Structures are given as structure tokens and as C-alpha cells.
Coordinates of C-alpha atoms in Angstrom, one line a residue:
X225 CA 0.0 0.0 0.0
X226 CA 1.5 3.3 -1.0
X227 CA 2.2 5.9 1.7
X228 CA -0.3 8.7 2.0
X229 CA 0.4 11.9 0.1
X230 CA 1.5 15.1 1.9
X231 CA -1.9 16.7 1.2
X232 CA -3.6 13.7 2.8
X233 CA -1.4 13.9 5.9
X234 CA -2.2 17.6 6.3
X235 CA -5.9 16.9 6.1
X236 CA -5.6 14.1 8.7
X237 CA -3.6 16.3 11.0
X238 CA -6.0 19.2 10.6
X239 CA -8.9 16.9 11.6
X240 CA -7.2 15.6 14.7
X241 CA -8.6 16.9 18.0
X242 CA -6.3 19.6 19.3
X243 CA -5.6 19.4 23.1
X244 CA -4.7 22.7 24.7
X245 CA -1.5 23.2 26.7
X246 CA -1.6 24.6 30.1
X247 CA -0.8 28.3 30.6
X248 CA 2.8 27.9 31.9
X249 CA 3.7 25.5 29.1
X250 CA 2.0 27.7 26.5
X251 CA 3.8 30.8 27.6
X252 CA 7.1 29.0 27.8
X253 CA 6.4 27.3 24.4
X254 CA 7.3 23.9 25.8
X255 CA 5.6 20.6 25.2
X256 CA 2.8 19.7 27.6
X257 CA 1.5 16.2 28.4
X258 CA -1.9 17.7 29.2
X259 CA -2.4 15.8 32.5
X260 CA -5.0 16.9 34.9
X261 CA -5.2 18.4 37.4
X262 CA -1.6 19.4 36.7
X263 CA 0.8 18.4 33.9
X264 CA 4.1 16.7 34.7
X265 CA 6.2 19.7 33.9
X266 CA 4.3 22.0 36.3
X267 CA 4.3 19.3 39.0
X268 CA 8.1 18.9 38.7
X269 CA 8.5 22.7 38.9
X270 CA 6.0 22.8 41.9
X271 CA 3.7 25.3 40.3
X272 CA 0.6 23.2 40.2
X273 CA -1.6 26.1 41.2
X274 CA -0.6 27.9 38.0
X275 CA -1.4 24.9 35.8
X276 CA -4.7 25.9 34.3
X277 CA -6.2 25.4 30.9
X278 CA -8.2 28.0 28.9
X279 CA -11.8 27.3 28.0
X280 CA -11.5 28.4 24.3
X281 CA -7.8 28.2 23.5
X282 CA -8.0 28.1 19.7
X283 CA -10.8 30.7 19.2
X284 CA -9.5 33.8 17.4
X285 CA -11.2 37.1 18.1
X286 CA -11.2 38.9 14.9
X287 CA -12.0 42.6 15.0
X288 CA -15.4 43.6 13.7
X289 CA -15.0 46.1 10.8
X290 CA -18.0 48.4 10.5
X291 CA -18.5 49.9 7.1
X292 CA -18.4 53.6 7.2
X293 CA -19.4 54.1 3.6
X294 CA -22.6 56.0 4.4
X295 CA -20.9 58.2 7.1
X296 CA -17.9 59.3 5.0
X297 CA -18.6 62.4 2.9
X298 CA -16.3 63.0 -0.1
X299 CA -14.0 66.0 0.2
X300 CA -12.4 65.8 -3.2
X301 CA -13.6 66.9 -6.6
X302 CA -14.5 64.6 -9.5
X303 CA -10.8 64.3 -10.6
X304 CA -9.7 63.1 -7.2
X305 CA -8.0 66.4 -6.3
X306 CA -8.9 68.8 -3.5
X307 CA -8.7 72.3 -5.1
X308 CA -8.4 75.3 -2.8
X309 CA -11.8 76.6 -1.9
X310 CA -12.8 80.2 -1.6
X311 CA -13.3 81.7 1.9
X312 CA -16.9 81.5 3.1
X313 CA -18.5 84.9 3.5
X314 CA -21.6 83.6 5.3
X315 CA -21.9 84.8 8.9
X316 CA -23.9 83.1 11.6
X317 CA -26.2 85.1 13.9
X318 CA -24.7 86.4 17.0
X319 CA -27.8 86.0 19.1
X320 CA -30.3 83.1 19.1
X321 CA -33.8 83.2 17.8
X322 CA -36.1 83.6 20.9
X323 CA -39.2 82.2 19.1
X324 CA -42.7 82.5 20.5
X325 CA -43.0 84.0 24.0
X326 CA -46.4 83.7 25.7
X327 CA -48.2 85.9 28.2
X328 CA -46.2 84.7 31.2
X329 CA -42.8 85.3 29.6
X330 CA -40.4 87.9 30.9
X331 CA -40.5 89.8 27.6
X332 CA -44.3 90.2 27.9
X333 CA -44.1 91.4 31.5
X334 CA -41.4 94.0 30.6
X335 CA -43.4 95.2 27.6
X336 CA -46.4 95.8 29.8
X337 CA -44.4 97.8 32.4
X338 CA -45.0 101.5 32.7
X339 CA -42.3 104.0 31.5
X340 CA -41.5 104.7 35.2
X341 CA -40.4 101.1 35.7
X342 CA -38.6 100.7 32.4
X343 CA -34.9 100.0 32.5
X344 CA -32.9 102.9 31.2
X345 CA -29.5 102.3 29.5
X346 CA -26.8 104.9 29.6
X347 CA -25.7 105.4 26.0
X348 CA -23.4 108.3 26.7
X349 CA -20.4 106.0 26.8
X350 CA -19.9 103.3 24.2
X351 CA -20.3 99.8 25.5
X352 CA -17.2 97.8 24.8
X353 CA -17.4 94.0 25.0
X354 CA -13.9 92.5 25.4
X355 CA -15.3 89.1 24.2
X356 CA -17.1 90.4 21.1
X357 CA -14.1 90.1 18.8
X358 CA -13.2 86.6 19.9
X359 CA -16.8 85.5 19.6
X360 CA -17.1 86.9 16.1
X361 CA -13.9 85.0 15.2
X362 CA -15.5 81.8 16.5
X363 CA -18.7 82.4 14.5
X364 CA -16.7 83.0 11.3
X365 CA -14.8 79.7 11.8
X366 CA -18.0 77.8 12.5
X367 CA -19.7 79.4 9.5
X368 CA -16.8 78.4 7.2
X369 CA -16.9 74.8 8.6
X370 CA -20.7 74.6 8.0
X371 CA -20.4 75.7 4.4
X372 CA -17.7 73.0 3.8
X373 CA -20.0 70.4 5.4
X374 CA -22.8 71.7 3.1
X375 CA -20.5 71.2 0.1
X376 CA -19.8 67.6 1.2
X377 CA -23.6 67.0 1.6
X378 CA -24.4 68.2 -1.9
X379 CA -21.5 66.2 -3.4
X380 CA -22.8 63.1 -1.7
X381 CA -26.3 63.7 -2.8
X382 CA -25.1 64.1 -6.4
X383 CA -23.0 61.0 -6.2
X384 CA -25.8 58.8 -5.0
X385 CA -28.7 60.0 -7.1
X386 CA -28.4 60.7 -10.8
X387 CA -30.6 63.3 -12.3
X388 CA -33.1 60.9 -13.9
X389 CA -33.2 58.7 -10.7
X390 CA -33.9 61.7 -8.5
X391 CA -36.8 62.9 -10.7
X392 CA -38.3 59.4 -10.9
X393 CA -38.0 58.8 -7.2
X394 CA -39.9 62.0 -6.5
X395 CA -42.4 61.2 -9.2
X396 CA -43.1 57.8 -7.7
X397 CA -43.5 59.4 -4.3
X398 CA -46.0 61.7 -5.8
X399 CA -48.0 58.8 -7.2
X400 CA -47.9 56.6 -4.1
X401 CA -48.9 58.8 -1.3
X402 CA -47.3 62.3 -1.5
X403 CA -50.7 63.8 -1.1
X404 CA -50.7 62.5 2.5
X405 CA -47.7 64.7 3.4
X406 CA -47.9 68.2 4.7
X407 CA -47.8 71.1 2.4
X408 CA -48.3 69.2 -0.8
X409 CA -49.1 72.4 -2.7
X410 CA -45.6 73.6 -1.9
X411 CA -43.6 70.4 -2.6
X412 CA -43.6 70.6 -6.4
X413 CA -42.1 74.1 -6.7
X414 CA -39.6 73.1 -4.0
X415 CA -38.6 70.0 -5.9
X416 CA -38.2 71.9 -9.2
X417 CA -36.1 74.6 -7.6
X418 CA -33.7 72.0 -6.1
X419 CA -33.6 70.0 -9.3
X420 CA -32.7 73.1 -11.3
X421 CA -29.8 73.8 -8.9
X422 CA -28.6 70.2 -9.3
X423 CA -28.7 70.5 -13.1
X424 CA -26.6 73.6 -12.9
X425 CA -23.9 71.9 -10.7
X426 CA -23.9 68.8 -13.0
X427 CA -23.3 70.9 -16.1
X428 CA -20.7 73.1 -14.4
X429 CA -17.1 72.8 -15.5
X430 CA -16.0 73.2 -11.8
X431 CA -18.5 71.1 -9.9
X432 CA -16.9 71.7 -6.5
X433 CA -16.9 75.5 -6.9
X434 CA -20.6 75.4 -7.9
X435 CA -21.4 73.3 -4.9
X436 CA -19.5 75.7 -2.7
X437 CA -21.5 78.7 -4.1
X438 CA -24.8 76.9 -3.6
X439 CA -23.9 75.8 -0.1
X440 CA -23.0 79.3 0.9
X441 CA -26.2 80.7 -0.6
X442 CA -28.3 78.1 1.2
X443 CA -26.8 79.1 4.5
X444 CA -27.2 82.8 3.8
X445 CA -30.8 82.5 2.9
X446 CA -31.7 80.1 5.7
X447 CA -30.1 82.5 8.1
X448 CA -32.6 85.2 7.1
X449 CA -36.1 85.6 8.6
X450 CA -39.2 84.9 6.4
X451 CA -41.6 87.8 5.9
X452 CA -45.3 87.2 6.5
X453 CA -48.2 89.6 6.1
X454 CA -51.9 89.2 5.8
X455 CA -52.1 90.1 2.1
X456 CA -49.4 87.7 1.1
X457 CA -50.1 85.3 -1.8
X458 CA -49.1 81.7 -2.0
X459 CA -46.7 82.5 -4.8
X460 CA -45.0 85.2 -2.7
X461 CA -44.7 82.8 0.2
X462 CA -43.2 80.0 -1.9
X463 CA -40.8 82.5 -3.6
X464 CA -39.0 83.0 -0.3
X465 CA -38.0 79.3 -0.3
X466 CA -37.2 78.7 -4.0
X467 CA -35.0 80.0 -6.8
X468 CA -32.3 82.3 -5.6
X469 CA -33.9 82.1 -2.1
X470 CA -33.5 78.3 -1.8
X471 CA -32.8 77.4 1.8
X472 CA -31.5 74.4 3.7
X473 CA -34.9 73.5 5.1
X474 CA -36.2 73.3 1.5
X475 CA -33.4 71.0 0.5
X476 CA -33.8 68.9 3.6
X477 CA -37.5 68.5 3.1
X478 CA -37.0 67.2 -0.5
X479 CA -34.2 64.8 0.6
X480 CA -36.5 63.5 3.4
X481 CA -39.3 62.8 1.0
X482 CA -36.8 61.0 -1.3
X483 CA -35.8 59.0 1.7
X484 CA -39.4 58.1 2.5
X485 CA -39.9 57.1 -1.2
X486 CA -36.8 54.9 -1.2
X487 CA -38.5 52.7 1.4
X488 CA -41.2 51.7 -1.0
X489 CA -39.5 51.4 -4.4
X490 CA -38.8 48.0 -6.0
X491 CA -35.5 46.9 -7.4
X492 CA -34.2 47.1 -10.1
X493 CA -34.7 50.9 -10.1
X494 CA -32.8 53.8 -11.7
X495 CA -31.7 54.8 -8.2
X496 CA -30.6 51.3 -7.2
X497 CA -30.1 48.0 -9.0
X498 CA -30.1 45.6 -6.1
X499 CA -31.7 45.3 -2.6
X500 CA -28.3 46.0 -1.0
X501 CA -28.0 49.3 -3.0
X502 CA -31.5 50.2 -2.0
X503 CA -30.7 49.8 1.7
X504 CA -27.5 51.8 1.2
X505 CA -29.5 54.5 -0.5
X506 CA -32.0 54.7 2.3
X507 CA -29.2 54.8 4.9
X508 CA -27.4 57.7 3.1
X509 CA -30.7 59.7 2.6
X510 CA -31.4 59.3 6.3
X511 CA -27.9 60.5 7.1
X512 CA -28.2 63.5 4.7
X513 CA -31.6 64.3 6.3
X514 CA -30.0 64.4 9.8
X515 CA -27.3 66.7 8.5
X516 CA -29.9 69.1 7.1
X517 CA -31.7 69.1 10.5
X518 CA -28.4 69.9 12.1
X519 CA -27.8 72.8 9.8
X520 CA -31.2 74.3 10.6
X521 CA -30.6 73.8 14.3
X522 CA -27.2 75.5 14.1
X523 CA -28.8 78.5 12.4
X524 CA -31.7 78.6 14.9
X525 CA -34.0 78.5 11.9
X526 CA -37.7 78.3 12.8
X527 CA -40.4 78.8 10.3
X528 CA -43.3 77.0 8.7
X529 CA -41.2 75.0 6.2
X530 CA -38.8 74.1 9.0
X531 CA -41.7 72.7 10.9
X532 CA -42.9 70.6 8.0
X533 CA -39.3 69.4 7.4
X534 CA -38.8 68.3 11.0
X535 CA -42.1 66.5 11.0
X536 CA -41.3 64.7 7.8
X537 CA -37.9 63.8 9.1
X538 CA -39.7 62.2 12.1
X539 CA -41.7 60.1 9.7
X540 CA -38.5 59.0 8.0
X541 CA -36.9 58.2 11.3
X542 CA -39.9 56.2 12.4
X543 CA -39.8 54.2 9.1
X544 CA -36.1 53.6 9.2
X545 CA -35.4 53.0 12.9
X546 CA -38.8 51.8 14.0
X547 CA -41.6 53.3 16.1
X548 CA -40.0 52.0 19.3
X549 CA -36.6 53.6 18.5
X550 CA -35.4 56.4 20.8
X551 CA -34.3 58.3 17.6
X552 CA -37.8 58.4 16.3
X553 CA -39.1 59.5 19.8
X554 CA -36.5 62.2 20.0
X555 CA -37.2 63.6 16.6
X556 CA -40.9 63.7 17.5
X557 CA -39.9 65.6 20.6
X558 CA -38.0 68.0 18.3
X559 CA -41.2 68.6 16.3
X560 CA -43.3 69.1 19.4
X561 CA -40.8 71.6 20.9
X562 CA -40.6 73.5 17.6
X563 CA -44.4 73.6 17.5
X564 CA -44.5 75.5 20.8
X565 CA -41.5 77.6 20.0
X566 CA -43.1 78.8 16.7
X567 CA -46.4 79.5 18.4
X568 CA -48.5 77.1 16.4
X569 CA -50.5 76.2 19.5
X570 CA -52.0 79.8 19.4
X571 CA -53.1 80.0 15.8
X572 CA -56.5 81.3 16.7
X573 CA -55.0 84.5 18.2
X574 CA -52.9 85.2 15.1
X575 CA -55.5 84.2 12.5
X576 CA -56.3 87.8 11.6
X577 CA -52.7 88.6 10.9
X578 CA -52.0 85.7 8.6
X579 CA -53.1 84.9 5.0
X580 CA -55.7 82.2 4.6
X581 CA -53.5 79.5 3.2
X582 CA -50.9 79.9 6.0
X583 CA -53.6 79.7 8.7
X584 CA -54.7 76.4 7.2
X585 CA -51.2 75.1 6.8
X586 CA -50.3 75.9 10.4
X587 CA -53.5 74.2 11.6
X588 CA -52.5 71.1 9.5
X589 CA -49.0 71.1 11.0
X590 CA -50.4 71.3 14.5
X591 CA -53.0 68.5 13.9
X592 CA -50.3 66.2 12.5
X593 CA -47.8 66.7 15.3
X594 CA -50.5 66.5 18.0
X595 CA -51.9 63.4 16.5
X596 CA -48.5 61.7 16.1
X597 CA -47.5 62.7 19.7
X598 CA -50.7 61.2 21.2
X599 CA -50.4 58.0 19.0
X600 CA -46.8 57.5 20.1
X601 CA -47.7 58.2 23.7
X602 CA -50.4 55.5 23.6
X603 CA -48.3 53.0 21.7
X604 CA -45.3 53.4 24.1
X605 CA -47.3 54.1 27.3
X606 CA -45.6 57.4 27.9
X607 CA -46.9 60.9 28.8
X608 CA -47.6 63.1 25.7
X609 CA -45.6 66.2 25.0
X610 CA -48.4 68.2 23.5
X611 CA -51.6 68.6 25.5
X612 CA -54.8 70.2 24.4
X613 CA -55.0 72.0 27.8
X614 CA -52.4 74.4 26.7
X615 CA -53.4 74.9 23.1
X616 CA -55.8 77.3 21.5
X617 CA -56.2 76.4 17.8
X618 CA -58.9 75.3 15.4
X619 CA -58.9 72.2 13.2
X620 CA -58.1 72.9 9.5
X621 CA -61.2 73.3 7.3
X622 CA -62.5 70.4 5.3
X623 CA -61.3 71.8 1.9
X624 CA -58.9 70.7 -0.8
X625 CA -55.4 72.3 -0.8
X626 CA -56.1 73.7 -4.3
X627 CA -58.4 76.2 -2.7
X628 CA -55.6 77.6 -0.6
X629 CA -54.4 79.8 -3.4
X630 CA -57.8 81.4 -4.0
X631 CA -58.8 84.8 -2.8
X632 CA -61.8 87.1 -2.7
X633 CA -65.1 85.8 -4.2
X634 CA -63.6 82.6 -5.5
X635 CA -62.5 81.6 -2.0
X636 CA -65.9 82.6 -0.6
X637 CA -67.7 80.4 -3.1
X638 CA -65.7 77.4 -2.0
X639 CA -66.1 78.1 1.7
X640 CA -69.9 78.3 1.2
X641 CA -69.9 74.5 0.8
X642 CA -68.9 74.1 4.4
X643 CA -71.2 73.8 7.4
X644 CA -70.7 75.8 10.6
X645 CA -68.3 73.2 12.0
X646 CA -66.0 73.3 8.9
X647 CA -67.1 70.0 7.3
X648 CA -67.9 69.9 3.6
X649 CA -71.5 69.4 2.7
X650 CA -70.8 67.7 -0.7
X651 CA -70.4 64.3 0.9
X652 CA -66.7 64.0 -0.2
X653 CA -64.0 62.3 2.0
X654 CA -60.9 64.4 1.6
X655 CA -57.4 64.5 3.0
X656 CA -58.5 67.3 5.3
X657 CA -61.4 65.2 6.7
X658 CA -58.9 62.5 7.7
X659 CA -56.7 65.1 9.5
X660 CA -59.8 66.5 11.3
X661 CA -61.0 63.1 12.4
X662 CA -57.6 62.1 13.5
X663 CA -57.5 65.2 15.7
X664 CA -60.8 64.4 17.3
X665 CA -59.8 60.8 18.1
X666 CA -56.5 62.2 19.5
X667 CA -58.4 64.3 21.9
X668 CA -60.3 61.3 23.1
X669 CA -57.1 59.2 23.4
X670 CA -55.4 62.0 25.4
X671 CA -58.3 61.9 27.9
X672 CA -57.8 58.2 28.2
X673 CA -54.0 58.6 28.6
X674 CA -54.5 61.1 31.4
X675 CA -56.7 58.6 33.2
X676 CA -54.5 55.6 32.6
X677 CA -51.1 57.1 33.3
X678 CA -52.3 59.2 36.2
X679 CA -52.0 58.3 39.9
X680 CA -55.7 57.7 40.4
X681 CA -56.6 54.3 38.8
X682 CA -60.0 53.9 40.3
X683 CA -63.2 53.7 38.2
X684 CA -61.1 54.1 35.0
X685 CA -63.9 53.1 32.5
X686 CA -66.4 55.4 34.1
X687 CA -64.0 58.3 34.1
X688 CA -63.0 57.8 30.5
X689 CA -66.7 57.6 29.6
X690 CA -67.4 60.8 31.4
X691 CA -64.8 62.7 29.4
X692 CA -66.1 66.0 27.8
X693 CA -64.9 64.7 24.4
X694 CA -65.9 61.0 24.6
X695 CA -69.1 61.1 26.5
X696 CA -71.0 61.0 23.3
X697 CA -69.9 58.6 20.6
X698 CA -72.1 60.2 18.0
X699 CA -69.7 61.4 15.2
X700 CA -71.9 64.4 14.6
X701 CA -71.5 65.5 18.2
X702 CA -67.7 64.9 18.1
X703 CA -67.5 67.0 14.9
X704 CA -68.7 70.0 16.8
X705 CA -65.6 70.0 19.0
X706 CA -63.4 71.9 16.6
X707 CA -61.6 74.1 19.0
X708 CA -58.9 73.3 21.5
X709 CA -59.3 73.3 24.4

């Protein structure tokens, strides 16, 4: 019988049971006879107490390498070089945005003080702040860094979504539920404005320079307040967020909607060929959305489109991370905090100072955030952040969003089809009707939450049944409750 080959011997040796050496023999690299409780070598050296055997001697612990592909933003141009960038001229605000301040705020108290109690400031001598110059230097450095981060975000967005893929992704979102999102009548001009800017960058000979110019302009515009007056038209309002006035909240909103749409597309798709590419696309769009939220937070930006953007980013976080994720809960808290900071819980008081379309839009924003907050509170068994006890706002009217742009007699004719409670009398079930009914059920659920999560757990069914909202289950009676509280 011929002797076994070398490959056969190696296979046999590999399959043999390997017996571990004790620790002293292993460290000394000496042969061990593997006796228990102590090997012969350790016994002869009188170190039997050190003669121990490891549990998993041959298991290698390989380091886990986590892919950072969706976290790394490119810093080089299309040719692989990093050309010198111009200096950013954008300057952040020196003082933060105070937001809405109610009747108990210090500002309101001081405004109501008489002249004899007013604080007088001596302006005869110039006030010199020793820290002002250093603070301005820090702001300039932060501003330049943010512009560079904006360039990286735009470059990443361009790399992951080709022009046709971006348009088709938004088109599919439009056909599969975009009407359920907030401010649908504004999303199309927002998308076209961003798409035009992307086309300009793609066609530019110096793509990085064009991205830098756009990033700086986005920060400059997002750093400016939005003007609102009662006679403002819808076109004038949208013009402050589009074209040369494009802002980061506008860009973030469109990226967020693209992220939501990416969760529903089927592969192969112009944006992704495989399921792995689709998951990577979703991850990167979520990352870009979070970056845009960070930009708006850094600028202390707070306006109606920012509110919609934050709410839609919450929906994306809920889809991507799950409803039980703390990230989704935290983003909803962000939306709830912004709601109060922007004064959307007091829309009834400001109704006479706002154009009709903006009043309806703000009431829709409140209804969506309030409903989501109550739903999550019930789902997770946690106290809600938004309570109807501290809100004074009406539900949006049961009308189509196409009516928002009407004025004068045309608007009056459409409003004539509503009853005194704001419901349409044409028998149509509209998007606004779903929002209104969701707000009504949220009020009922809030009463139930207050009973279930409170300290008094006696007679819970009777107390819920005696709620001022839920005491009558007749939808007609519930529909009459159109005002909070």
C-alpha cells in the first residue's frame, strides 16, 4: 500500500482533536503532556496552582469592521484632487432666535411695564465688550466649517442620485402617497427649484466651486427671517424658499421625501439596482436628512417650512429606525418643541394677521404633530408632550389644498360648501377630513391617557366615559368640537 500523500497527511492532522496546553507551558512554548489536574512539567516545577487550561484556547477574536461608507462624505472633486476653496462669507447670527413668547414670559411682562419702571441704559459712553471680537472669530470659523459640510452633503447627494433617478424617485413618491404629506401644494415648486440647482452643478465645469457657491447661498438664505403679512399670496410665500432664495430647510424636506420614497421602491430601479443598493441609498438619505436638520438647528431656523421638514424627518426616522426607537421618539420631541417655539398652538389669536393659506397650513401642522404625539404616547405608554389643555387652535377646514391659493369671491364660493363646523357638505371624503377626524380621536385618546397614566386608577372606564370629548360617541357631536381646548 503506497504511503499517504502530503496533502492527505495535512488533512488528517487538521482533523485531529487539538488538546490545549496549560498556561505555563504555552507561555514558555514547551511541550505539555496535558495531564489533569496538573501536567508533569508543572508538577516537577512545583507550580501546580498555576497549571490551568483555557476554555477556548483556539478561538480567534477577529476585530469587527463596520462599514463607514454612508458616514464618510467626499472631500475631493471629480478628478480626485482637492482644489483650494474660496473663503466663506456667510456669517452666523450672534444672538439666538427667541421664538414665540407667551403671556407669562419675561418679555411680555417687561413690555407691559410702565415707563417709570422701564430699565434705562446709559448710552453716553460706548459699551465695549472684550469678548465680542473673539466671539465673532469663532462664529466666522463655525460658519466656514458649516459651508464646507454643506458642500460635502451636496456632493454626496449628487453621487448617490443621478438626475433621472432623482426625478423618478420624486415622481413615484407623488404617485404613491405624496398627497398624504404636509404642504403638498408647496412640494412641487420646492422640488423643481432644487432639481434646477442640481442640473446647474452637474453641467458646471467646476462642480466643486458650484457646490460651494450653492452651499453658501443656502446658509445665507436660511439665516434670514421669512416675511409674513396678511395680504401675502401663496406664490410670494413660496418664492422665499425657492429659486435664488432656496434654503436648507427646503433642501432637507425634499431629501427627506426622497428617503421616504426609497423605502417603497422595488428593485431594479434607476436609483438602485439591487436590494443592497436600496438599503444603502436609504441609509445615506437618512444621514443627509439628519445633516440638514443639524444645519437648521445650528442656524436657529424656525419657520413653517422648517416645521414641515422636522415632522417629515420624524416620519422617515420612524420608518427607518422603527416606532420604538429612541431616535424616532427624540425627533418627534423635536417637532413638538418646535411647534410651541413657533407659536403654532396659538393660531386662533394670530388668525387675523395671517393669509388664509398659511392659517390652514399651520393648523394642519399642529394637527399632524399633535396626532402623532398622542399616538406614540399611547403606543409606548408614555406621557404626551403636546396637551390640548395648553393649546388654542382650530382644526383645518375640510377643503382641498387647491383652494388655498384662491382669494376674494372665488374663495368665498368654495367656503360656502362648508357647514358651521367646517365640514364639507358635498359628501366627499378628503385628506383634510382624515386630518380633522384624527385630531378628534387624538383628543379622546389624550383623555384616556390622562386617566390611565395618572395616579388615580379607580373607576377608569367610568372616568373615560365621562370625558367631555368622549361622553357621546355620535360622530356628529364629536365633529362640533373643533376648538382646543
